[in-house]
XYZ file of C-alpha atoms in Angstrom:
222
model
C 27.919 24.956 28.672
C 26.997 23.204 25.450
C 30.638 22.736 24.062
C 31.448 19.530 23.432
C 27.825 18.410 23.398
C 25.719 17.233 20.619
C 21.984 17.410 20.173
C 20.213 15.010 17.774
C 16.403 15.884 16.896
C 14.307 12.671 15.656
C 11.458 13.422 13.094
C 9.223 12.409 10.584
C 9.525 13.238 6.737
C 6.947 15.747 7.069
C 8.565 17.366 10.335
C 6.627 15.794 12.998
C 8.854 15.352 16.294
C 9.387 11.750 17.342
C 9.513 10.857 20.666
C 11.226 6.929 21.830
C 13.759 6.608 19.150
C 16.541 4.906 20.903
C 20.397 5.173 19.869
C 23.814 3.898 20.578
C 27.062 5.895 20.740
C 30.032 4.579 19.048
C 33.636 5.956 18.818
C 36.116 6.152 15.800
C 37.496 2.798 17.430
C 34.081 1.196 17.056
C 33.806 1.301 20.663
C 30.105 1.869 22.462
C 30.329 4.693 24.369
C 27.008 4.803 25.066
C 23.836 2.818 24.606
C 19.722 3.520 25.314
C 20.011 7.001 24.198
C 16.222 7.911 23.521
C 14.624 11.249 22.385
C 12.615 12.722 24.532
C 8.839 14.042 23.998
C 10.322 16.965 21.921
C 12.069 14.528 19.809
C 15.535 15.397 21.213
C 18.628 13.689 22.177
C 20.977 15.587 23.807
C 24.805 14.023 24.711
C 27.342 16.289 26.544
C 30.948 16.136 27.931
C 32.179 14.425 24.894
C 35.948 13.750 24.482
C 37.163 15.264 21.282
C 37.248 12.750 18.194
C 34.739 11.107 15.499
C 31.507 9.578 16.580
C 28.724 8.104 15.090
C 24.913 7.540 16.334
C 23.327 4.163 15.356
C 19.177 3.941 15.495
C 18.596 0.749 17.456
C 14.576 0.959 17.912
C 12.434 3.134 15.683
C 9.969 5.242 17.144
C 6.285 3.221 17.118
C 4.825 3.107 13.874
C 8.287 4.017 11.990
C 11.011 2.068 9.912
C 14.098 1.474 11.548
C 16.921 3.321 9.821
C 20.252 1.927 11.400
C 22.549 4.192 8.991
C 25.146 5.680 11.175
C 25.235 9.409 11.958
C 28.537 10.466 11.985
C 29.543 13.780 13.616
C 32.772 15.161 15.036
C 33.886 16.995 18.489
C 36.648 19.606 17.523
C 38.416 20.748 20.577
C 39.325 23.887 18.414
C 36.126 24.503 17.777
C 33.771 24.728 20.766
C 29.928 24.518 19.701
C 27.073 22.416 19.801
C 26.917 19.742 17.119
C 23.075 19.772 15.761
C 21.926 16.687 13.911
C 18.523 15.916 12.372
C 17.590 11.993 11.477
C 14.333 11.695 9.821
C 12.170 8.416 9.928
C 9.514 7.169 7.069
C 6.077 5.491 8.672
C 5.862 1.565 8.813
C 4.068 1.107 5.067
C 0.756 -0.704 4.674
C -0.389 -3.261 2.172
C -3.671 -3.721 0.386
C -4.950 -7.256 -1.363
C -7.801 -6.654 -4.009
C -10.251 -9.531 -4.763
C -12.039 -9.721 -8.049
C -15.156 -11.725 -8.055
C -18.239 -12.301 -10.570
C -21.882 -11.930 -9.332
C -21.834 -15.419 -7.782
C -18.568 -15.016 -6.245
C -16.334 -16.589 -8.649
C -12.596 -15.383 -8.828
C -11.804 -13.708 -11.572
C -8.201 -13.863 -13.143
C -6.773 -11.057 -15.914
C -8.709 -8.090 -14.725
C -6.403 -4.859 -14.862
C -6.455 -1.954 -12.520
C -4.226 1.288 -11.833
C -3.643 2.821 -8.781
C -4.060 6.698 -7.682
C -3.503 8.192 -4.604
C -5.844 11.098 -2.867
C -4.500 13.823 -5.458
C -5.141 11.681 -8.181
C -1.817 11.229 -9.040
C -1.647 7.991 -10.817
C 1.013 5.520 -8.816
C 1.046 2.222 -10.557
C -0.344 0.786 -13.754
C -0.769 -2.881 -14.969
C -2.131 -4.379 -11.881
C -3.510 -7.902 -12.647
C -5.795 -10.144 -10.576
C -3.858 -13.988 -10.524
C -5.721 -17.132 -10.865
C -6.926 -16.925 -7.627
C -8.599 -13.421 -8.619
C -6.111 -11.519 -6.303
C -3.424 -8.811 -6.615
C -1.420 -7.458 -3.926
C 0.097 -3.707 -3.521
C 2.906 -3.258 -1.007
C 5.036 -0.398 0.571
C 2.045 2.169 0.683
C 2.681 5.060 3.038
C -0.343 6.060 5.306
C -2.924 7.759 3.191
C -6.269 7.566 0.895
C -5.794 5.492 -2.345
C -8.260 4.016 -4.870
C -8.132 1.820 -7.658
C -9.809 2.137 -11.111
C -9.984 -0.852 -13.212
C -8.863 -0.463 -16.806
C -9.228 -3.669 -18.431
C -12.094 -6.313 -16.965
C -11.645 -10.144 -17.480
C -12.682 -11.643 -20.343
C -16.383 -12.147 -20.657
C -17.300 -9.879 -18.147
C -18.194 -5.652 -18.291
C -15.642 -3.534 -17.290
C -16.454 -1.213 -14.317
C -14.075 1.891 -13.865
C -15.923 3.163 -10.935
C -13.263 4.005 -8.207
C -12.613 1.521 -5.561
C -11.346 3.452 -2.620
C -9.107 2.189 0.654
C -7.240 3.796 3.428
C -4.112 2.923 4.721
C -3.731 3.932 8.211
C -0.531 4.779 10.418
C 1.197 1.728 11.853
C -0.921 -0.815 9.892
C -1.244 -4.008 11.683
C -3.414 -5.901 9.029
C -3.553 -5.763 5.376
C -6.561 -3.841 3.964
C -8.654 -6.054 1.990
C -10.878 -4.639 -0.998
C -13.334 -6.574 -3.457
C -14.471 -5.476 -6.807
C -17.527 -7.445 -8.344
C -18.051 -7.898 -12.379
C -21.009 -8.777 -14.340
C -20.910 -10.951 -17.289
C -21.530 -9.433 -20.760
C -24.923 -10.184 -21.503
C -25.251 -12.458 -24.793
C -27.886 -13.022 -27.585
C -29.098 -16.404 -29.192
C -31.307 -16.719 -32.460
C -33.381 -19.774 -33.176
C -35.008 -20.193 -36.558
C -37.511 -22.987 -36.933
C -37.986 -24.646 -40.031
C -39.619 -28.011 -41.271
C -37.911 -30.909 -43.059
C -38.110 -28.968 -46.523
C -36.382 -25.852 -45.044
C -39.578 -23.917 -44.866
C -39.709 -21.012 -42.212
C -42.181 -21.675 -39.375
C -44.003 -18.682 -37.774
C -45.650 -18.814 -34.152
C -44.061 -21.600 -32.739
C -43.851 -21.119 -29.040
C -40.654 -21.781 -26.724
C -39.437 -21.923 -23.431
C -35.847 -21.090 -22.278
C -34.350 -23.207 -19.587
C -30.980 -23.139 -17.859
C -29.005 -26.144 -17.727
C -30.885 -27.017 -14.638
C -34.071 -26.964 -15.899
C -35.377 -24.076 -14.388
C -37.440 -21.815 -16.696
C -35.718 -18.253 -17.321
C -38.260 -17.048 -19.917
C -41.642 -18.648 -21.146
C -43.688 -17.531 -24.263
C -40.820 -16.860 -26.968
C -42.113 -16.950 -30.406
């Protein structure tokens, strides 16, 4: 006999049935009627033999990997209407996060790189994501799935690299995902003119290019 009974089905946003969600049942006066009510392997919680009146189910423990939603679920047991009350409660997965580190060829951190974030269907989710003074940017509240960053603006003095940078947010993520993007300096050029004291241009003078540490970079420059 299903009269004066309620059945709650616990599922994910995608319709997956969820075991292990725990609830407390309250009556209209706010008194606890039952605690530790837990969904089974089919995501079902069944309560029977309830007196007529107004009730609320409140989630006290979410299934593993899902966000607790303590919003009360009201229902009424009507003496005049003998039927099974059927309820559905959805949970969303625990969101994950990602840290992007922007560095130069020598490992120096780069501020001011700008990125857009896309999902696996190439939908642009966020724009204008900019690395801070430590060369980092953070994105939180990402549901499990595949994503990628695309650089839209390089740090000053560096070459733009818009090659997609992929990463995955896994279900029930325990640690922040970390990805690294490297940029190369924009190559520069220098022109040296050799002349004598009278301003006459001198040809055939040979030079050697060195860095600040005195290391030879190029020889035989004319």
